[in-house]
Every structure is written in structure tokens, then in C-alpha cells.
Coordinates of C-alpha atoms in Angstrom, one line a residue:
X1 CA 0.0 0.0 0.0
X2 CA 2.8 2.2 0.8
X3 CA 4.7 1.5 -2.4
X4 CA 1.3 2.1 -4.3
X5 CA 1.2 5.5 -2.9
X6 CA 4.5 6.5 -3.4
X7 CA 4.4 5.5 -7.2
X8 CA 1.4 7.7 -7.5
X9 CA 3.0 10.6 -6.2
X10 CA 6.8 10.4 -7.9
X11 CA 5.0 12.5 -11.2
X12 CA 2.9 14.8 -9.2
X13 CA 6.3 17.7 -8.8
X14 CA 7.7 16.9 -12.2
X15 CA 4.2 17.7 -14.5
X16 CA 4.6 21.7 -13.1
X17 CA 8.4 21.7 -13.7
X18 CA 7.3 21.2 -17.7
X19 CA 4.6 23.8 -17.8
X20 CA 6.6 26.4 -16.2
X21 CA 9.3 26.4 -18.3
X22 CA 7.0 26.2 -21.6
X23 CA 5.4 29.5 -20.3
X24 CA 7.9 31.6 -18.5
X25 CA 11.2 30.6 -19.9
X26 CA 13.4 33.5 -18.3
X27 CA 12.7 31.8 -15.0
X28 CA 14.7 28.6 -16.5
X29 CA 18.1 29.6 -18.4
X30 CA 18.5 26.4 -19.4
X31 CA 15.1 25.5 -21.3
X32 CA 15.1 25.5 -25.5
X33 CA 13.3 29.3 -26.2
X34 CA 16.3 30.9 -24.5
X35 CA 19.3 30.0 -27.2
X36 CA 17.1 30.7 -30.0
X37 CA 16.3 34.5 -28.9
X38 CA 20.0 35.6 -29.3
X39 CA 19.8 34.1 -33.0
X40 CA 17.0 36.2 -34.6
X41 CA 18.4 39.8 -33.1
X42 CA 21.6 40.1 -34.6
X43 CA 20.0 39.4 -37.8
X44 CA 17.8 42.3 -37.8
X45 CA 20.5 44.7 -36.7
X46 CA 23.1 44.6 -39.7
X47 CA 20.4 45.1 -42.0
X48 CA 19.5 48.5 -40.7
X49 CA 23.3 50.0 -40.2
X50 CA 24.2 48.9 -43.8
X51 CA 21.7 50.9 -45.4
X52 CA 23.2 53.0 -48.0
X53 CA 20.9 55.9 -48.2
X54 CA 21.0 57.1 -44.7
X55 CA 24.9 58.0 -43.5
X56 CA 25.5 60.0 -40.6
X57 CA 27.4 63.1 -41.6
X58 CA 31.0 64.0 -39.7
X59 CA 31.0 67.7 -40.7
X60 CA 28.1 69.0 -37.4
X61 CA 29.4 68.8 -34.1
X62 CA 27.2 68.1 -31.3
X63 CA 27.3 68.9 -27.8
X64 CA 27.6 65.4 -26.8
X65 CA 24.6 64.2 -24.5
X66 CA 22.6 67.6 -24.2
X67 CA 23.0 68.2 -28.2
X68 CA 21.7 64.0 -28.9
X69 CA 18.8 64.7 -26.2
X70 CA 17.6 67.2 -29.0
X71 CA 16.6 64.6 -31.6
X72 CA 18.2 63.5 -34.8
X73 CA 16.8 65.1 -38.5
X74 CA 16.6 62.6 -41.4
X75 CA 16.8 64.5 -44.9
X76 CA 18.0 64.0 -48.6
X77 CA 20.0 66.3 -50.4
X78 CA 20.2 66.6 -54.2
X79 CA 22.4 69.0 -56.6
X80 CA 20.9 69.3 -60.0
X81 CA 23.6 71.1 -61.8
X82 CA 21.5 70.8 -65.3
X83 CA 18.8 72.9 -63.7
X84 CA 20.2 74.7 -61.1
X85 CA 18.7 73.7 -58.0
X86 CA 18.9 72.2 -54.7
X87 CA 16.3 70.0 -53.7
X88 CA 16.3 68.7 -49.6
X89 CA 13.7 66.1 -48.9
X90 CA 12.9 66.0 -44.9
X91 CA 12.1 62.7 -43.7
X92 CA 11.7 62.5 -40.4
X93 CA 12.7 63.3 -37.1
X94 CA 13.0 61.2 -33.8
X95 CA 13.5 61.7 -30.6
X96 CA 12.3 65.5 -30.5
X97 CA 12.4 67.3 -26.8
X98 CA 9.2 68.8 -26.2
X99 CA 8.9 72.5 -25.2
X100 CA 7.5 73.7 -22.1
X101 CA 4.0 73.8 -23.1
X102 CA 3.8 69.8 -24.4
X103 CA 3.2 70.7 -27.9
X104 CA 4.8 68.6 -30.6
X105 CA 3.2 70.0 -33.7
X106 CA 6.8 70.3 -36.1
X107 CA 7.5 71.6 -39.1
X108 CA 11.1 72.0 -41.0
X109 CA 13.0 75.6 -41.9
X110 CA 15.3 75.6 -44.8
X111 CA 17.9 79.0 -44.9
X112 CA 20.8 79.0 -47.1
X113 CA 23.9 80.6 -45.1
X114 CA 24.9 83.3 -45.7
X115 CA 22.4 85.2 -47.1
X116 CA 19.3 87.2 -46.0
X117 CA 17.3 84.7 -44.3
X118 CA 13.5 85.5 -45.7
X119 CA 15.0 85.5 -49.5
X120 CA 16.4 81.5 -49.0
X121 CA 13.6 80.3 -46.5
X122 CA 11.7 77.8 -47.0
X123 CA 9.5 75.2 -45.2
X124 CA 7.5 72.0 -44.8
X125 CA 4.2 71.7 -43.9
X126 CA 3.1 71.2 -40.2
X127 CA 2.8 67.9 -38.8
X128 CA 1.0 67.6 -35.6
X129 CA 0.6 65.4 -32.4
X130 CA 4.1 63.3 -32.2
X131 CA 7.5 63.4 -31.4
X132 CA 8.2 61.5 -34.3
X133 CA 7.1 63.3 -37.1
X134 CA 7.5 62.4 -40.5
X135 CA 7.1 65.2 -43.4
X136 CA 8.2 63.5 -46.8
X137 CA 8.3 66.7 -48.6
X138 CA 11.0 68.0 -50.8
X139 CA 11.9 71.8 -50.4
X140 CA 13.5 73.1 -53.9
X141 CA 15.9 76.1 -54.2
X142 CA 15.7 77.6 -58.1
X143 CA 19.0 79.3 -59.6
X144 CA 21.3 77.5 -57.4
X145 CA 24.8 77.3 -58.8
X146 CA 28.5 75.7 -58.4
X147 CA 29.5 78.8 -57.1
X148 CA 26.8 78.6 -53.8
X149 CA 27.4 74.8 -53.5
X150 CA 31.1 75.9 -53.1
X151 CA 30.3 78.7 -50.1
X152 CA 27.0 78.2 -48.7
X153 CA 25.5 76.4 -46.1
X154 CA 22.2 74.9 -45.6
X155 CA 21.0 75.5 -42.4
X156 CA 17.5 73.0 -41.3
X157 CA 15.4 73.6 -38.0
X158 CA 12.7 72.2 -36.7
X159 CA 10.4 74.0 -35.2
X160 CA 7.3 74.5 -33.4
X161 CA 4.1 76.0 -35.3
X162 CA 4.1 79.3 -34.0
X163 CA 0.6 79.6 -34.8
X164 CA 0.1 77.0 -31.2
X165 CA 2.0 79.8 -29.2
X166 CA 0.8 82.8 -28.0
X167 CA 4.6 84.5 -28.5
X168 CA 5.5 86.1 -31.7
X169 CA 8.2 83.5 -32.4
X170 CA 9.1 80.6 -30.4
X171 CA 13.1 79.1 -30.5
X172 CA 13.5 75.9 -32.9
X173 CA 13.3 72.3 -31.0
X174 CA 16.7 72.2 -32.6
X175 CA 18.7 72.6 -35.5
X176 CA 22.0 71.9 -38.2
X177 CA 24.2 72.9 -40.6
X178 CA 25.2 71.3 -43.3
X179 CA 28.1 72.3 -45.9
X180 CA 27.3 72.1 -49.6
X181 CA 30.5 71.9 -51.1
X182 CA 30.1 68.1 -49.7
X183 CA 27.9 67.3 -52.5
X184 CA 28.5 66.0 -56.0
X185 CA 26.3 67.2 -58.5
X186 CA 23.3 64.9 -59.8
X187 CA 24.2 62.7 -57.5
X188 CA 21.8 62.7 -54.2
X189 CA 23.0 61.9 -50.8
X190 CA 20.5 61.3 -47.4
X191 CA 21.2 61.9 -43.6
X192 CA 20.6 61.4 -40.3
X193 CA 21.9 64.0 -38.2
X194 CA 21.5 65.2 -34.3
X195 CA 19.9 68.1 -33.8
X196 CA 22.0 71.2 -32.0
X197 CA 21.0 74.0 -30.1
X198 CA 20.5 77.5 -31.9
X199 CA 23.1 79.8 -31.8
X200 CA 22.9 83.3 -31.6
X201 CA 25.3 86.6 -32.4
X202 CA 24.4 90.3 -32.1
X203 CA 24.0 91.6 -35.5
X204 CA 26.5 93.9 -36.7
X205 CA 25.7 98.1 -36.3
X206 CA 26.6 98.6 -39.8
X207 CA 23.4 96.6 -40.8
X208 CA 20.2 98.3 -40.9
X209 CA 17.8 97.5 -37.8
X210 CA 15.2 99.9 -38.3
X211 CA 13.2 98.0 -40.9
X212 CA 12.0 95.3 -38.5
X213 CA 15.2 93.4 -38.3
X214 CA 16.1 91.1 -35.3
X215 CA 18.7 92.7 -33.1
X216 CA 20.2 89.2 -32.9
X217 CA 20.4 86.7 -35.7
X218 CA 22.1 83.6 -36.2
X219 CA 26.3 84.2 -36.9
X220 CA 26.1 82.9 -40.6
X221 CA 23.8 85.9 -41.4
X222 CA 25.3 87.9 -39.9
X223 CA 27.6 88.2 -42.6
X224 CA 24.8 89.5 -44.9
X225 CA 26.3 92.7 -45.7
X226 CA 27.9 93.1 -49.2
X227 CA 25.6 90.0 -50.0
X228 CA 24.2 89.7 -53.5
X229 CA 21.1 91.3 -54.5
X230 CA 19.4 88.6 -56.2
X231 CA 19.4 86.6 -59.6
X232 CA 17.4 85.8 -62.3
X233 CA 15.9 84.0 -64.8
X234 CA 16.3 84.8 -69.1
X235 CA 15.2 83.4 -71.6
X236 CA 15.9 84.3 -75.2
X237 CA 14.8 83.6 -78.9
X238 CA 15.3 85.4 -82.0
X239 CA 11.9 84.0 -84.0
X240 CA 12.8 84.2 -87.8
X241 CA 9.0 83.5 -88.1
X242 CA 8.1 87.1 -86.5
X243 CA 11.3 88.5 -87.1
X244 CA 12.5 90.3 -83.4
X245 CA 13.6 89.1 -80.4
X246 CA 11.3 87.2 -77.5
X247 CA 12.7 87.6 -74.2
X248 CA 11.1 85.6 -71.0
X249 CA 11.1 86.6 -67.7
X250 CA 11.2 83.5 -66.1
X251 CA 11.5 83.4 -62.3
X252 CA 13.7 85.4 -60.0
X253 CA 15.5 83.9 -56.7
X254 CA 16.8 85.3 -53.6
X255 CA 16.2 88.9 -53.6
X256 CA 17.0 91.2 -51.3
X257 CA 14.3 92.2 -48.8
X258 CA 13.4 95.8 -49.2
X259 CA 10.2 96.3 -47.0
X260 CA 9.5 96.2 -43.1
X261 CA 8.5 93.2 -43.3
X262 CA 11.2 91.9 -44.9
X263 CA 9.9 90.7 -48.1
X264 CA 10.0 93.0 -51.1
X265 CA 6.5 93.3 -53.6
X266 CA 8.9 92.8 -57.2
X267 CA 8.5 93.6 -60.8
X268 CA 10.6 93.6 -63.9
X269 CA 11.3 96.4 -66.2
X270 CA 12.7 95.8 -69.8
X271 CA 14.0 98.4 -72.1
X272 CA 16.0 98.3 -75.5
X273 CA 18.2 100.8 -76.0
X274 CA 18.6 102.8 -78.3
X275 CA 15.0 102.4 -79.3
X276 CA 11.9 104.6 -80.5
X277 CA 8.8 103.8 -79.4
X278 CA 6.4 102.9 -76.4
X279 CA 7.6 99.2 -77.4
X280 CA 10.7 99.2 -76.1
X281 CA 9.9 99.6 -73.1
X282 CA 8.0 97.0 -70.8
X283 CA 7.1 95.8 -67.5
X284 CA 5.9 92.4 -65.4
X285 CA 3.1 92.2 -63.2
X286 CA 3.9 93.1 -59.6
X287 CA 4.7 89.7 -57.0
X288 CA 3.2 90.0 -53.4
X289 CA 5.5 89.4 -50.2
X290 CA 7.9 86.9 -51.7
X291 CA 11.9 87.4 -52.2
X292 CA 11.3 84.3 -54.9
X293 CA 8.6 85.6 -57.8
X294 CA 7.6 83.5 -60.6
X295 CA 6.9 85.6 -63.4
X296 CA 6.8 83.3 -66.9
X297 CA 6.0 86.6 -68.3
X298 CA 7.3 87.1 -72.2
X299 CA 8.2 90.2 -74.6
X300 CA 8.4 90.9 -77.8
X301 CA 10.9 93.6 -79.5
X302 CA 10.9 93.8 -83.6
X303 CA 13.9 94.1 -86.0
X304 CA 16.3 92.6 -88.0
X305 CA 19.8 90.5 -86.0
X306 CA 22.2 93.2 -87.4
X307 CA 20.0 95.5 -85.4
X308 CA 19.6 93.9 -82.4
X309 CA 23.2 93.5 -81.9
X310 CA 24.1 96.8 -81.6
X311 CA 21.5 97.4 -79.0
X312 CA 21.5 97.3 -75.2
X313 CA 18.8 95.2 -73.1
X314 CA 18.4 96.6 -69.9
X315 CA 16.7 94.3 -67.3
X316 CA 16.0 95.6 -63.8
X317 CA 14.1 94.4 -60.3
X318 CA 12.6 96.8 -58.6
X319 CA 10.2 96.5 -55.8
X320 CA 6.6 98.3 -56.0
X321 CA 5.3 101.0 -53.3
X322 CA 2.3 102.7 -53.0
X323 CA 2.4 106.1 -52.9
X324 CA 6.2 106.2 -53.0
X325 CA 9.2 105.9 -55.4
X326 CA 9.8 102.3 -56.6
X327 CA 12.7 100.4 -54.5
X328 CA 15.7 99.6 -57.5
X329 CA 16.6 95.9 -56.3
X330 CA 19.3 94.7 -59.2
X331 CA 19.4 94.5 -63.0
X332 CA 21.3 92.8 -65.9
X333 CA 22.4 94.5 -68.7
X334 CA 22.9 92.4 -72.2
X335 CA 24.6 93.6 -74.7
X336 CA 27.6 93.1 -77.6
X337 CA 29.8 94.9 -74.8
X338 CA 28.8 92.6 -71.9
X339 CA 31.3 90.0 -70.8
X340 CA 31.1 86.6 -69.1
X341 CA 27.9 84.6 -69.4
X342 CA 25.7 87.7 -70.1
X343 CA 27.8 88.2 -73.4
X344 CA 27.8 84.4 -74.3
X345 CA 24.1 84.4 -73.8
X346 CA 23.2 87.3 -75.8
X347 CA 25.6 86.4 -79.1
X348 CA 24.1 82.9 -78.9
X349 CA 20.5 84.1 -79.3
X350 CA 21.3 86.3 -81.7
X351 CA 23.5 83.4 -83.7
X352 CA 20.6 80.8 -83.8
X353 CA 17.3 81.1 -84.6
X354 CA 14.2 79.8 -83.2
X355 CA 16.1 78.4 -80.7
X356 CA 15.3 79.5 -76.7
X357 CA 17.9 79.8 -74.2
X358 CA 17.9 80.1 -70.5
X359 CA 20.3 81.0 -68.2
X360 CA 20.5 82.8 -64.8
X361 CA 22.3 86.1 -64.4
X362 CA 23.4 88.0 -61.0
X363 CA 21.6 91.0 -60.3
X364 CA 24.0 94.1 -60.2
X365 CA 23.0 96.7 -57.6
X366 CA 23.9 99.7 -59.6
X367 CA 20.4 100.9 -61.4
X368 CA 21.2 101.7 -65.1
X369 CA 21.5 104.3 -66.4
X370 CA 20.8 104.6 -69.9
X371 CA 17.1 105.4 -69.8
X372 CA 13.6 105.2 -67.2

């Protein structure tokens, strides 16, 4: 009876041995679902760091542990030298500190350094309710060159929507600077960069404050003075069919701000000198608020090649005012006697025919003077 029993109860300890260790094995290191954890995370891991499209940069320095406690920035750059622009495509971000007040509605500010800020800025749209927001927008700069990918800088921030704040203008969640000479042309690159704190400089007393200007602005910009006054867009056809020139006025980029709020309100003027006539002289409609106008606006001025040639075309910015003399901005000046690109331009039009050409020309800040 006694060995009956104790047969009976030999299984009784070892049946909740079995189940235990089937349903919490991290109580039993030596049961199967513990060797085969270690196997499956090392696989995952490689596949994420070799990734070619997303490279950390080594240019930005951080501040170490406060600067990485900002968040990091994922974005894509891309130089397209054939049409002169710059396009940055911003991601996402992660790991974004909150402000004070617990909003996380972000959006993304694009400046190219050095320059004045309003005539390069440019941002995403607003994406609300997470510290991990994720934009997938592309932000495109028109008439950018060799000669800015050699000096500038493209400065991103994220920020917070002002319009959630009752301050006028509340300090990015963080931001970074990248150097474009770093980029080969046609040939995109993609980050993912920590976010630094905003840094500050008083701006110089040379530079104007009166007209609305920030008494502080970021040190880059600070270097706006004896910055260029704009550039823009030609284009131009000698039609056999109509027999003149047509010249298109394309789009214009950067401009210098020339109102208190610090946008400018521009228009083009055109005038072929020496010329006779109301029709040499023309003008665009005006732009609204924006240092980056988009005209597609085109002209027509008769004659014969031989006469063109010996001609002057006078093209000039200026920025409309209400009541007041017009603001002179920049202007181009095309001609036989031009030099550089503005000479090469002009001698190929008139050499081809039916042919358009388009190229973008530096805006000079002397206003000419060869006629209203």
C-alpha cells in the first residue's frame, strides 16, 4: 500500500516543472526558447546599419549628450547642376524634446547661409501630435549654382508651429548645418543628423535694424552685408517666323528684402536701348511678399539680328510701393559689350534662330542708367 502510494505521487512535482518552463522561460536559463532568442536579433541589426541611403554626416558637431537629447533630423540632399537647383527632402525626425508647453506640432526651416534669411527660407508643412514626425516633402531652391554649392550652407530647423504659441516667435526644438561643397552634382546623398542648439550673435551696427530686423540673428547671417542682391531667370529667342527678339522673364531667386516686413513686392522692367517707341519699353506684373517671384511673363521687340546686336537690353528688379518711389533691387544689362555669361548668352540668341535659351544672371546693384 505504501509503495502504491509512493508511485502515485513520484509525477505529481515533475508535470509543473514542464509547464513552467513552456510558459515563462526567463525563470529557466536552461530551457530551448532561450538559445534561439539571441539568434533572430543580430540578424535584424546589420540590416538596418548597412543601409546605403541614410549615412551619418561627420562635418556638425554636437554637444555630446545635451545636443543628442535634441533629436536627430533625417533629410536627402540633391544638386541638380542641369537645372540649377537644390532640392532637400525632410524625412523625419526622432526623438524631438518637447517644449515647455507639451506641444509637438513640427514643421522644417530651410535658410541657405549666408544670405538674407527670408529671401532662401523655405519650409514643410506642419505635422501635428508626435515626437516623431514624418514630413516627406521636398523643399526646392531655383537658380542654385557651383559657385553657392562651393560657399554656402544649408542650415534646417525644426520648429514648433508658432501659430500653437501665443509668442510672436518661439526658439527651434533644434537645428544643423550642413556644408554644400560636400555634394556632388546629380548625384543625391541622405542623412541622419542630431539636432544642436540655436546659436545666436548680435547683429552687426553697420546693418540696418530699423526695418523690422532682429537685433540678434544667427552668426552665418550675420555676414549678410555686401551679400548679393538677387538673380534671375532669361530666356531668349530670335523667331525668324516674327522677325524680333522674344525675351522671357522667367522666375527670379533670392532677392534682397526691401520692405519692413522683410519681403519685397517685385516687378521687372525691360527696355532696348537705343529704341523709339512705347515698345521698347516694358514691364511684369507686380509679385506680393515673396523674395522668390515667378513671373513666366514674355516680350516681344521687332527688327532685324544686325540691329539687335548693336542694342542694349536693360533688365531691372525693382520693388513696387504705393504712394512712393519704386525700391531699385538689381538688373542685368545684355549687350555686344557685356562680358562673361551675359555676353555668351546674348551672341548665342542672336546666332541661332528659333532656338530659346535660358540661363540665370546675378543681379548688379547699380540701377542703369541709360534710360527710365
Amino acid at each position: 500500500m505504501q509503495e502504491h502510494m509512493a508511485i502515485n505521487v513520484s509525477p505529481g512535482p515533475i508535470r509543473p516543472i514542464h509547464l513552467i518552463s513552456d510558459y515563462f522561460p526567463h525563470f529557466y536559463p536552461f530551457a530551448e526558447p532561450v538559445p534561439r532568442t539571441p539568434d533572430l536579433l543580430p540578424a535584424a541589426a546589420p540590416a538596418n546599419r548597412s543601409t546605403p541611403q541614410r549615412q551619418h554626416d561627420p562635418e556638425p558637431e554636437a554637444d555630446s549628450d545635451d545636443s543628442t537629447a535634441l533629436g536627430t533630423l533625417e533629410f536627402t540632399l540633391l544638386f541638380d547642376a542641369d537645372n540649377s537647383t537644390l532640392h532637400c527632402t525632410a524625412h523625419r525626425a526622432k526623438g524631438l524634446k518637447p517644449p515647455a508647453s507639451g506641444s509637438v506640432d513640427t514643421y522644417v526651416k530651410a535658410n541657405l547661409l549666408p544670405g538674407a534669411s527670408k529671401a532662401s527660407q523655405l519650409r514643410t508643412r506642419t505635422v501635428r501630435g508626435t515626437r516623431g514626425p514624418v514630413w516627406e516633402e521636398t523643399l526646392t531652391y531655383h537658380g542654385f549654382t557651383h559657385q553657392d554649392a562651393g560657399r554656402k550652407t544649408l542650415r534646417l530647423c525644426v520648429c514648433e508651429d508658432p501659430r500653437l504659441r501665443r509668442r510672436r516667435q518661439a526658439p527651434p526644438l533644434g537645428e544643423l548645418r550642413f556644408p554644400l561643397r560636400k555634394l556632388v552634382p546629380n548625384r543625391a546623398r541622405s542623412f541622419d543628423i542630431c539636432l544642436e542648439k540655436r546659436r545666436l550673435t548680435k547683429r552687426p551696427k553697420s546693418l540696418d535694424t530699423a526695418r523690422g530686423m532682429s537685433l540678434y540673428e544667427e552668426e552665418v547671417e550675420a555676414e549678410v552685408a555686401g551679400e548679393e542682391r538677387g538673380r534671375i531667370l532669361l530666356s531668349l529667342c530670335y523667331s525668324s517666323q516674327r522677325g524680333g527678339l522674344l525675351v522671357g522673364v522667367l522666375r527670379c531667386a533670392h532677392l534682397a528684402p526691401m520692405d519692413a516686413n522683410g519681403y519685397s513686392d517685385p516687378f521687372v522692367r525691360l527696355f532696348l536701348h537705343p529704341n523709339s517707341g512705347k515698345k521698347s519699353k516694358y514691364k511684369t506684373s507686380v509679385r506680393r511678399k515673396t523674395l522668390n517671384p515667378e513671373f513666366n511673363e514674355e516680350f516681344f521687340y521687332a527688327g532685324p539680328r544686325e540691329e539687335l546686336a548693336e542694342k542694349t537690353l536693360l533688365v531691372s528688379v525693382w520693388d513696387y510701393d504705393l504712394g512712393t518711389a519704386d525700391d531699385f533691387i538689381g538688373g542685368v544689362q545684355m549687350s555686344s559689350q557685356a562680358s562673361g555669361e551675359r555676353l555668351h548668352h546674348w551672341q548665342e540668341c542672336l546666332g541661332r534662330s528659333d532656338c530659346r535659351l535660358e540661363l540665370w544672371h546675378p543681379l548688379d546693384g547699380v540701377a542703369p542708367q541709360l534710360g527710365n
